[in-house]
Amino acid sequence: KLENATAKAELGRASWKLFHTMMARFPEQPTADDSLALKTYIQLFARLYPCGDCAAHFQKLLKKYPPQTGGRNAAAGWACFVHNEVNKRLRKPEFDCNNIGDFYDCGCGEEGKDKDK
Ligand code: FAD
């Protein structure tokens, strides 16, 4: 079957959205188990990503820049950095990682508090 660049890009946008939103919701002070869970998730995401070429490149990136899972800021900063590495390879503009703070909002409100927020 022919490659479909539109579908590939769509998958990429959806995946990055989930990826960065997950980092934005990762605990500021994770337990060792939280950090291990995120590290494992990232490794499996890289291994199972449906575009095989993308997955191969991304696994190389993870070897060079191991996932930072010590806390939310480190994880979000790391994810922004590696996405920029992918951007570079695809000749896309660099994203300013200082703006990552409020950019990814899961829309979940403050869970365990007021449900309407
Ligand atoms: P995307 O790169 O999809 O970004 C979506 C939005 O995220 C942007 O509009 C911007 O608002 C924001 N954003 C941009 N940069 C950052 C950043 N650094 N941090 C946080 N937010 C940011 N495509 C290929 O053709 N070849 C590949 O090898 C390839 N490898 C990929 C590997 C992975 C792991 C993933 C998830 C995707 C890969 N893709 C690859 C898809 C590619 O990265 C893009 O998702 C796709 O080309 C669509 O690009 P886009 O310009 O819409 O923006």
Short mmCIF file of N, CA, C and O and ligand atoms in Angstrom, two decimals:
data_model
loop_
_atom_site.label_atom_id
_atom_site.label_comp_id
_atom_site.label_asym_id
_atom_site.label_seq_id
_atom_site.Cartn_x
_atom_site.Cartn_y
_atom_site.Cartn_z
N LYS A 1 0.84 -1.20 0.00
CA LYS A 1 0.00 0.00 0.00
C LYS A 1 0.88 1.26 0.00
O LYS A 1 1.95 1.27 0.60
N LEU A 2 0.39 2.29 -0.68
CA LEU A 2 1.15 3.54 -0.76
C LEU A 2 1.18 4.26 0.58
O LEU A 2 0.26 4.14 1.38
N GLU A 3 2.26 5.01 0.77
CA GLU A 3 2.32 5.85 1.97
C GLU A 3 1.29 6.98 1.85
O GLU A 3 1.07 7.50 0.76
N ASN A 4 0.65 7.31 2.96
CA ASN A 4 -0.33 8.39 2.97
C ASN A 4 0.14 9.45 3.97
O ASN A 4 -0.01 9.29 5.18
N ALA A 5 0.76 10.51 3.43
CA ALA A 5 1.40 11.52 4.28
C ALA A 5 0.38 12.25 5.16
O ALA A 5 0.70 12.66 6.28
N THR A 6 -0.84 12.38 4.67
CA THR A 6 -1.87 13.08 5.45
C THR A 6 -2.23 12.27 6.70
O THR A 6 -2.32 12.82 7.81
N ALA A 7 -2.41 10.98 6.51
CA ALA A 7 -2.75 10.11 7.65
C ALA A 7 -1.59 10.05 8.64
O ALA A 7 -1.78 10.05 9.86
N LYS A 8 -0.38 10.01 8.11
CA LYS A 8 0.81 9.93 8.96
C LYS A 8 0.95 11.20 9.82
O LYS A 8 1.28 11.12 11.01
N ALA A 9 0.68 12.35 9.20
CA ALA A 9 0.76 13.62 9.94
C ALA A 9 -0.34 13.71 10.99
O ALA A 9 -0.12 14.17 12.11
N GLU A 10 -1.52 13.23 10.63
CA GLU A 10 -2.67 13.24 11.55
C GLU A 10 -2.36 12.38 12.79
O GLU A 10 -2.63 12.78 13.93
N LEU A 11 -1.80 11.21 12.54
CA LEU A 11 -1.40 10.32 13.64
C LEU A 11 -0.36 11.02 14.52
O LEU A 11 -0.41 10.93 15.75
N GLY A 12 0.57 11.71 13.88
CA GLY A 12 1.61 12.41 14.62
C GLY A 12 1.03 13.48 15.53
O GLY A 12 1.35 13.54 16.72
N ARG A 13 0.12 14.30 15.00
CA ARG A 13 -0.49 15.37 15.81
C ARG A 13 -1.26 14.80 16.98
O ARG A 13 -1.14 15.31 18.11
N ALA A 14 -2.03 13.76 16.73
CA ALA A 14 -2.81 13.14 17.81
C ALA A 14 -1.88 12.55 18.88
O ALA A 14 -2.13 12.69 20.08
N SER A 15 -0.81 11.94 18.42
CA SER A 15 0.12 11.28 19.35
C SER A 15 0.87 12.29 20.20
O SER A 15 1.01 12.12 21.41
N TRP A 16 1.35 13.35 19.54
CA TRP A 16 2.08 14.39 20.30
C TRP A 16 1.15 15.05 21.32
O TRP A 16 1.56 15.38 22.43
N LYS A 17 -0.09 15.24 20.92
CA LYS A 17 -1.06 15.87 21.83
C LYS A 17 -1.20 15.04 23.10
O LYS A 17 -1.12 15.56 24.22
N LEU A 18 -1.39 13.74 22.94
CA LEU A 18 -1.49 12.86 24.10
C LEU A 18 -0.18 12.85 24.88
O LEU A 18 -0.18 12.94 26.11
N PHE A 19 0.91 12.76 24.17
CA PHE A 19 2.24 12.68 24.80
C PHE A 19 2.49 13.89 25.70
O PHE A 19 2.80 13.74 26.89
N HIS A 20 2.31 15.08 25.15
CA HIS A 20 2.60 16.30 25.93
C HIS A 20 1.57 16.52 27.04
O HIS A 20 1.92 17.02 28.11
N THR A 21 0.32 16.16 26.77
CA THR A 21 -0.71 16.34 27.80
C THR A 21 -0.44 15.40 28.97
O THR A 21 -0.67 15.77 30.14
N MET A 22 0.07 14.22 28.67
CA MET A 22 0.42 13.29 29.74
C MET A 22 1.52 13.88 30.61
O MET A 22 1.47 13.78 31.84
N MET A 23 2.51 14.51 29.99
CA MET A 23 3.60 15.13 30.77
C MET A 23 3.08 16.27 31.64
O MET A 23 3.49 16.44 32.78
N ALA A 24 2.15 17.03 31.06
CA ALA A 24 1.60 18.19 31.78
C ALA A 24 0.80 17.76 33.01
O ALA A 24 0.62 18.56 33.93
N ARG A 25 0.33 16.52 33.03
CA ARG A 25 -0.45 15.99 34.16
C ARG A 25 0.37 15.07 35.06
O ARG A 25 -0.15 14.54 36.04
N PHE A 26 1.62 14.85 34.70
CA PHE A 26 2.45 13.97 35.51
C PHE A 26 2.70 14.65 36.86
O PHE A 26 2.85 15.87 36.92
N PRO A 27 2.74 13.89 37.95
CA PRO A 27 2.91 14.52 39.27
C PRO A 27 4.17 15.39 39.36
O PRO A 27 5.20 15.06 38.76
N GLU A 28 4.04 16.49 40.10
CA GLU A 28 5.23 17.31 40.34
C GLU A 28 6.21 16.57 41.22
O GLU A 28 7.43 16.73 41.08
N GLN A 29 5.65 15.78 42.14
CA GLN A 29 6.50 14.96 43.01
C GLN A 29 6.09 13.50 42.90
O GLN A 29 5.37 12.98 43.75
N PRO A 30 6.55 12.85 41.84
CA PRO A 30 6.15 11.46 41.60
C PRO A 30 6.80 10.50 42.59
O PRO A 30 7.89 10.79 43.11
N THR A 31 6.15 9.38 42.82
CA THR A 31 6.80 8.30 43.56
C THR A 31 7.76 7.60 42.58
O THR A 31 7.70 7.83 41.37
N ALA A 32 8.61 6.75 43.12
CA ALA A 32 9.53 5.97 42.27
C ALA A 32 8.71 5.14 41.28
O ALA A 32 9.11 4.97 40.13
N ASP A 33 7.57 4.66 41.74
CA ASP A 33 6.71 3.84 40.88
C ASP A 33 6.09 4.67 39.75
O ASP A 33 5.99 4.20 38.61
N ASP A 34 5.68 5.91 40.05
CA ASP A 34 5.18 6.82 38.99
C ASP A 34 6.25 7.03 37.93
O ASP A 34 5.97 6.99 36.72
N SER A 35 7.46 7.30 38.38
CA SER A 35 8.56 7.59 37.44
C SER A 35 8.88 6.37 36.58
O SER A 35 9.10 6.50 35.37
N LEU A 36 8.85 5.21 37.20
CA LEU A 36 9.10 3.98 36.44
C LEU A 36 7.98 3.75 35.43
O LEU A 36 8.23 3.35 34.29
N ALA A 37 6.75 4.03 35.84
CA ALA A 37 5.61 3.84 34.94
C ALA A 37 5.76 4.74 33.71
O ALA A 37 5.53 4.30 32.57
N LEU A 38 6.14 6.00 33.93
CA LEU A 38 6.28 6.92 32.79
C LEU A 38 7.42 6.48 31.88
O LEU A 38 7.28 6.47 30.65
N LYS A 39 8.53 6.12 32.48
CA LYS A 39 9.68 5.68 31.69
C LYS A 39 9.31 4.47 30.83
O LYS A 39 9.64 4.41 29.64
N THR A 40 8.60 3.52 31.42
CA THR A 40 8.17 2.32 30.72
C THR A 40 7.20 2.67 29.60
O THR A 40 7.30 2.16 28.47
N TYR A 41 6.26 3.57 29.91
CA TYR A 41 5.28 4.01 28.91
C TYR A 41 6.00 4.60 27.69
O TYR A 41 5.67 4.28 26.54
N ILE A 42 6.97 5.48 27.95
CA ILE A 42 7.67 6.15 26.85
C ILE A 42 8.43 5.13 25.99
O ILE A 42 8.40 5.19 24.76
N GLN A 43 9.07 4.17 26.66
CA GLN A 43 9.82 3.15 25.91
C GLN A 43 8.88 2.31 25.04
O GLN A 43 9.20 2.01 23.88
N LEU A 44 7.72 1.96 25.61
CA LEU A 44 6.78 1.13 24.84
C LEU A 44 6.10 1.94 23.74
O LEU A 44 5.86 1.43 22.64
N PHE A 45 5.83 3.22 24.01
CA PHE A 45 5.29 4.13 22.99
C PHE A 45 6.25 4.17 21.80
O PHE A 45 5.83 4.03 20.64
N ALA A 46 7.55 4.31 22.10
CA ALA A 46 8.55 4.39 21.03
C ALA A 46 8.65 3.07 20.27
O ALA A 46 8.86 3.05 19.06
N ARG A 47 8.46 1.97 20.99
CA ARG A 47 8.59 0.66 20.34
C ARG A 47 7.36 0.33 19.50
O ARG A 47 7.47 -0.25 18.42
N LEU A 48 6.18 0.71 19.99
CA LEU A 48 4.94 0.28 19.35
C LEU A 48 4.32 1.36 18.46
O LEU A 48 3.26 1.12 17.86
N TYR A 49 4.96 2.53 18.36
CA TYR A 49 4.40 3.60 17.52
C TYR A 49 4.13 3.04 16.12
O TYR A 49 5.00 2.40 15.51
N PRO A 50 2.91 3.26 15.60
CA PRO A 50 2.49 2.52 14.39
C PRO A 50 3.28 2.80 13.12
O PRO A 50 3.29 1.96 12.22
N CYS A 51 3.90 3.98 13.01
CA CYS A 51 4.74 4.27 11.83
C CYS A 51 6.14 3.73 12.14
O CYS A 51 6.85 4.24 13.01
N GLY A 52 6.52 2.67 11.45
CA GLY A 52 7.76 1.96 11.77
C GLY A 52 9.02 2.80 11.63
O GLY A 52 9.90 2.75 12.50
N ASP A 53 9.12 3.61 10.58
CA ASP A 53 10.29 4.48 10.40
C ASP A 53 10.36 5.50 11.53
O ASP A 53 11.44 5.78 12.06
N CYS A 54 9.20 6.06 11.86
CA CYS A 54 9.13 7.05 12.95
C CYS A 54 9.60 6.40 14.24
O CYS A 54 10.41 6.97 15.00
N ALA A 55 9.11 5.19 14.50
CA ALA A 55 9.44 4.48 15.74
C ALA A 55 10.94 4.21 15.81
O ALA A 55 11.56 4.41 16.86
N ALA A 56 11.52 3.81 14.70
CA ALA A 56 12.97 3.52 14.68
C ALA A 56 13.78 4.76 15.00
O ALA A 56 14.71 4.73 15.82
N HIS A 57 13.40 5.89 14.37
CA HIS A 57 14.11 7.15 14.65
C HIS A 57 13.93 7.58 16.10
O HIS A 57 14.86 8.04 16.74
N PHE A 58 12.70 7.43 16.57
CA PHE A 58 12.40 7.90 17.93
C PHE A 58 13.14 7.04 18.96
O PHE A 58 13.63 7.58 19.96
N GLN A 59 13.27 5.75 18.71
CA GLN A 59 14.01 4.90 19.65
C GLN A 59 15.48 5.30 19.71
O GLN A 59 16.09 5.27 20.78
N LYS A 60 16.03 5.73 18.58
CA LYS A 60 17.42 6.23 18.59
C LYS A 60 17.53 7.49 19.42
O LYS A 60 18.48 7.69 20.18
N LEU A 61 16.52 8.36 19.27
CA LEU A 61 16.51 9.61 20.05
C LEU A 61 16.48 9.31 21.55
O LEU A 61 17.15 9.99 22.34
N LEU A 62 15.68 8.31 21.93
CA LEU A 62 15.57 7.96 23.36
C LEU A 62 16.89 7.44 23.91
O LEU A 62 17.21 7.64 25.08
N LYS A 63 17.65 6.77 23.05
CA LYS A 63 18.97 6.27 23.50
C LYS A 63 19.89 7.45 23.76
O LYS A 63 20.64 7.46 24.72
N LYS A 64 19.81 8.43 22.86
CA LYS A 64 20.69 9.60 22.97
C LYS A 64 20.24 10.51 24.10
O LYS A 64 21.07 11.09 24.81
N TYR A 65 18.94 10.67 24.25
CA TYR A 65 18.36 11.57 25.26
C TYR A 65 17.36 10.79 26.12
O TYR A 65 16.16 10.81 25.85
N PRO A 66 17.85 10.08 27.14
CA PRO A 66 16.98 9.24 27.96
C PRO A 66 15.86 10.05 28.61
O PRO A 66 16.08 11.19 29.04
N PRO A 67 14.67 9.46 28.70
CA PRO A 67 13.51 10.12 29.28
C PRO A 67 13.79 10.66 30.69
O PRO A 67 14.41 9.96 31.50
N GLN A 68 13.35 11.86 30.96
CA GLN A 68 13.50 12.49 32.27
C GLN A 68 12.17 12.36 32.99
O GLN A 68 11.18 12.97 32.58
N THR A 69 12.12 11.56 34.03
CA THR A 69 10.85 11.26 34.67
C THR A 69 10.86 11.58 36.17
O THR A 69 10.06 11.06 36.93
N GLY A 70 11.78 12.48 36.56
CA GLY A 70 11.88 12.82 37.98
C GLY A 70 10.79 13.76 38.47
O GLY A 70 10.65 13.97 39.67
N GLY A 71 10.01 14.32 37.56
CA GLY A 71 8.94 15.24 37.96
C GLY A 71 8.34 15.89 36.73
O GLY A 71 8.88 15.76 35.63
N ARG A 72 7.21 16.59 36.94
CA ARG A 72 6.47 17.16 35.82
C ARG A 72 7.31 18.09 34.94
O ARG A 72 7.31 17.96 33.72
N ASN A 73 8.04 19.02 35.58
CA ASN A 73 8.79 19.99 34.78
C ASN A 73 9.87 19.32 33.95
O ASN A 73 10.06 19.65 32.78
N ALA A 74 10.56 18.38 34.57
CA ALA A 74 11.62 17.67 33.86
C ALA A 74 11.03 16.86 32.70
O ALA A 74 11.57 16.88 31.58
N ALA A 75 9.91 16.20 32.95
CA ALA A 75 9.30 15.36 31.92
C ALA A 75 8.77 16.21 30.76
O ALA A 75 8.99 15.88 29.58
N ALA A 76 8.08 17.30 31.10
CA ALA A 76 7.52 18.17 30.05
C ALA A 76 8.64 18.83 29.24
O ALA A 76 8.54 18.94 28.01
N GLY A 77 9.70 19.25 29.93
CA GLY A 77 10.83 19.88 29.24
C GLY A 77 11.53 18.89 28.33
O GLY A 77 11.88 19.21 27.19
N TRP A 78 11.71 17.67 28.82
CA TRP A 78 12.35 16.63 28.01
C TRP A 78 11.51 16.32 26.76
O TRP A 78 12.05 16.22 25.65
N ALA A 79 10.18 16.17 26.95
CA ALA A 79 9.30 15.83 25.82
C ALA A 79 9.33 16.94 24.77
O ALA A 79 9.35 16.66 23.56
N CYS A 80 9.33 18.17 25.24
CA CYS A 80 9.39 19.31 24.31
C CYS A 80 10.70 19.26 23.52
O CYS A 80 10.72 19.46 22.31
N PHE A 81 11.78 18.96 24.23
CA PHE A 81 13.10 18.88 23.60
C PHE A 81 13.14 17.79 22.52
O PHE A 81 13.59 18.04 21.39
N VAL A 82 12.67 16.60 22.85
CA VAL A 82 12.75 15.51 21.85
C VAL A 82 11.80 15.76 20.67
O VAL A 82 12.14 15.43 19.53
N HIS A 83 10.64 16.37 20.95
CA HIS A 83 9.75 16.73 19.83
C HIS A 83 10.47 17.74 18.93
O HIS A 83 10.40 17.64 17.70
N ASN A 84 11.21 18.66 19.53
CA ASN A 84 11.98 19.61 18.71
C ASN A 84 13.06 18.90 17.88
O ASN A 84 13.37 19.34 16.77
N GLU A 85 13.62 17.85 18.42
CA GLU A 85 14.60 17.07 17.65
C GLU A 85 13.92 16.45 16.42
O GLU A 85 14.50 16.41 15.33
N VAL A 86 12.69 15.96 16.61
CA VAL A 86 11.92 15.42 15.47
C VAL A 86 11.59 16.56 14.50
O VAL A 86 11.75 16.42 13.28
N ASN A 87 11.19 17.70 15.05
CA ASN A 87 10.90 18.88 14.20
C ASN A 87 12.10 19.23 13.32
O ASN A 87 11.94 19.51 12.12
N LYS A 88 13.28 19.20 13.93
CA LYS A 88 14.51 19.55 13.21
C LYS A 88 14.70 18.62 12.01
O LYS A 88 14.98 19.07 10.91
N ARG A 89 14.54 17.33 12.28
CA ARG A 89 14.76 16.34 11.23
C ARG A 89 13.76 16.51 10.09
O ARG A 89 14.07 16.29 8.93
N LEU A 90 12.53 16.93 10.45
CA LEU A 90 11.48 17.10 9.44
C LEU A 90 11.44 18.54 8.91
O LEU A 90 10.53 18.91 8.17
N ARG A 91 12.40 19.34 9.31
CA ARG A 91 12.49 20.75 8.90
C ARG A 91 11.26 21.55 9.26
O ARG A 91 10.73 22.33 8.44
N LYS A 92 10.81 21.34 10.47
CA LYS A 92 9.69 22.11 10.99
C LYS A 92 10.23 23.13 11.97
O LYS A 92 11.31 22.94 12.52
N PRO A 93 9.48 24.21 12.19
CA PRO A 93 9.99 25.24 13.11
C PRO A 93 10.14 24.69 14.53
O PRO A 93 9.41 23.78 14.95
N GLU A 94 11.09 25.28 15.25
CA GLU A 94 11.32 24.92 16.64
C GLU A 94 10.22 25.51 17.51
O GLU A 94 9.79 26.64 17.29
N PHE A 95 9.77 24.75 18.48
CA PHE A 95 8.75 25.20 19.43
C PHE A 95 9.47 25.78 20.64
O PHE A 95 10.47 25.22 21.10
N ASP A 96 8.98 26.91 21.15
CA ASP A 96 9.60 27.53 22.33
C ASP A 96 9.14 26.79 23.59
O ASP A 96 8.00 26.93 24.02
N CYS A 97 10.06 26.03 24.17
CA CYS A 97 9.69 25.18 25.31
C CYS A 97 9.39 25.99 26.57
O CYS A 97 8.88 25.43 27.55
N ASN A 98 9.69 27.27 26.58
CA ASN A 98 9.29 28.11 27.72
C ASN A 98 7.77 28.29 27.76
O ASN A 98 7.21 28.66 28.78
N ASN A 99 7.11 28.06 26.62
CA ASN A 99 5.65 28.23 26.54
C ASN A 99 4.89 26.95 26.81
O ASN A 99 3.68 26.90 26.60
N ILE A 100 5.57 25.92 27.28
CA ILE A 100 4.92 24.62 27.40
C ILE A 100 3.93 24.60 28.57
O ILE A 100 2.94 23.87 28.55
N GLY A 101 4.18 25.47 29.57
CA GLY A 101 3.41 25.49 30.81
C GLY A 101 1.91 25.30 30.68
O GLY A 101 1.37 24.31 31.18
N ASP A 102 1.22 26.25 30.03
CA ASP A 102 -0.24 26.20 29.97
C ASP A 102 -0.76 25.69 28.63
O ASP A 102 -1.95 25.69 28.38
N PHE A 103 0.15 25.28 27.76
CA PHE A 103 -0.24 24.95 26.39
C PHE A 103 -1.06 23.67 26.31
O PHE A 103 -1.99 23.57 25.52
N TYR A 104 -0.72 22.70 27.14
CA TYR A 104 -1.40 21.40 27.10
C TYR A 104 -2.32 21.25 28.30
O TYR A 104 -1.86 21.05 29.42
N ASP A 105 -3.61 21.43 28.05
CA ASP A 105 -4.63 21.38 29.09
C ASP A 105 -5.52 20.19 28.78
O ASP A 105 -6.09 20.12 27.70
N CYS A 106 -5.61 19.26 29.70
CA CYS A 106 -6.39 18.05 29.41
C CYS A 106 -7.89 18.32 29.50
O CYS A 106 -8.69 17.49 29.09
N GLY A 107 -8.27 19.46 30.07
CA GLY A 107 -9.69 19.75 30.20
C GLY A 107 -10.36 18.92 31.28
O GLY A 107 -11.59 18.84 31.34
N CYS A 108 -9.53 18.35 32.13
CA CYS A 108 -10.08 17.45 33.17
C CYS A 108 -10.50 18.19 34.41
O CYS A 108 -11.06 17.59 35.32
N GLY A 109 -10.19 19.49 34.49
CA GLY A 109 -10.52 20.23 35.69
C GLY A 109 -9.66 19.76 36.86
O GLY A 109 -8.67 19.07 36.68
N GLU A 110 -10.03 20.20 38.03
CA GLU A 110 -9.29 19.78 39.22
C GLU A 110 -9.97 18.56 39.80
O GLU A 110 -10.95 18.66 40.51
N GLU A 111 -9.41 17.42 39.47
CA GLU A 111 -10.07 16.17 39.87
C GLU A 111 -10.03 16.00 41.38
O GLU A 111 -9.09 16.39 42.04
N GLY A 112 -11.10 15.42 41.90
CA GLY A 112 -11.20 15.23 43.33
C GLY A 112 -11.66 16.48 44.04
O GLY A 112 -11.90 16.48 45.24
N LYS A 113 -11.80 17.59 43.28
CA LYS A 113 -12.32 18.82 43.86
C LYS A 113 -13.67 19.12 43.23
O LYS A 113 -14.46 18.22 43.01
N ASP A 114 -13.92 20.39 42.90
CA ASP A 114 -15.22 20.75 42.34
C ASP A 114 -15.34 20.22 40.92
O ASP A 114 -14.58 20.60 40.03
N LYS A 115 -16.30 19.34 40.67
CA LYS A 115 -16.44 18.68 39.38
C LYS A 115 -16.73 19.64 38.22
O LYS A 115 -16.50 19.31 37.06
N ASP A 116 -17.31 20.83 38.52
CA ASP A 116 -17.69 21.74 37.43
C ASP A 116 -16.53 22.61 36.97
O ASP A 116 -16.66 23.34 36.00
N LYS A 117 -15.42 22.55 37.65
CA LYS A 117 -14.30 23.43 37.30
C LYS A 117 -13.69 23.06 35.96
O LYS A 117 -13.65 21.87 35.63
P1 FAD B 1 3.39 18.34 15.06
O1 FAD B 1 4.87 18.14 15.05
O2 FAD B 1 2.52 17.14 14.95
O3 FAD B 1 3.01 19.16 16.36
C1 FAD B 1 1.66 19.40 16.70
C2 FAD B 1 1.59 20.67 17.49
O4 FAD B 1 2.35 20.53 18.67
C3 FAD B 1 2.19 21.87 16.79
O5 FAD B 1 1.26 22.49 15.97
C4 FAD B 1 2.60 22.75 17.94
O6 FAD B 1 1.48 23.46 18.43
C5 FAD B 1 2.99 21.75 19.00
N1 FAD B 1 4.43 21.51 19.06
C6 FAD B 1 5.35 21.56 18.06
N2 FAD B 1 6.57 21.29 18.53
C7 FAD B 1 6.43 21.06 19.85
C8 FAD B 1 7.34 20.73 20.87
N3 FAD B 1 8.66 20.61 20.65
N4 FAD B 1 6.86 20.56 22.12
C9 FAD B 1 5.55 20.69 22.36
N5 FAD B 1 4.63 20.99 21.45
C10 FAD B 1 5.08 21.18 20.20
N6 FAD B 1 6.66 12.13 10.68
C11 FAD B 1 7.45 11.81 9.64
O7 FAD B 1 7.15 12.18 8.51
N7 FAD B 1 8.61 11.13 9.83
C12 FAD B 1 9.00 10.71 11.07
O8 FAD B 1 10.05 10.06 11.22
C13 FAD B 1 8.16 11.00 12.19
N8 FAD B 1 8.48 10.56 13.44
C14 FAD B 1 7.60 10.77 14.45
C15 FAD B 1 7.88 10.24 15.71
C16 FAD B 1 6.98 10.37 16.73
C17 FAD B 1 7.28 9.75 18.07
C18 FAD B 1 5.77 11.08 16.53
C19 FAD B 1 4.77 11.23 17.65
C20 FAD B 1 5.49 11.63 15.29
C21 FAD B 1 6.38 11.48 14.23
N9 FAD B 1 6.13 12.01 12.97
C22 FAD B 1 6.97 11.73 11.93
C23 FAD B 1 4.99 12.93 12.75
C24 FAD B 1 5.47 14.37 12.86
O9 FAD B 1 6.24 14.58 14.05
C25 FAD B 1 4.28 15.37 12.92
O10 FAD B 1 3.40 14.98 13.96
C26 FAD B 1 3.49 15.48 11.63
O11 FAD B 1 4.36 15.72 10.55
C27 FAD B 1 2.47 16.65 11.73
O12 FAD B 1 3.22 17.84 11.95
P2 FAD B 1 2.63 19.23 12.38
O13 FAD B 1 3.42 20.27 11.66
O14 FAD B 1 1.16 19.26 12.27
O15 FAD B 1 3.01 19.43 13.94
#
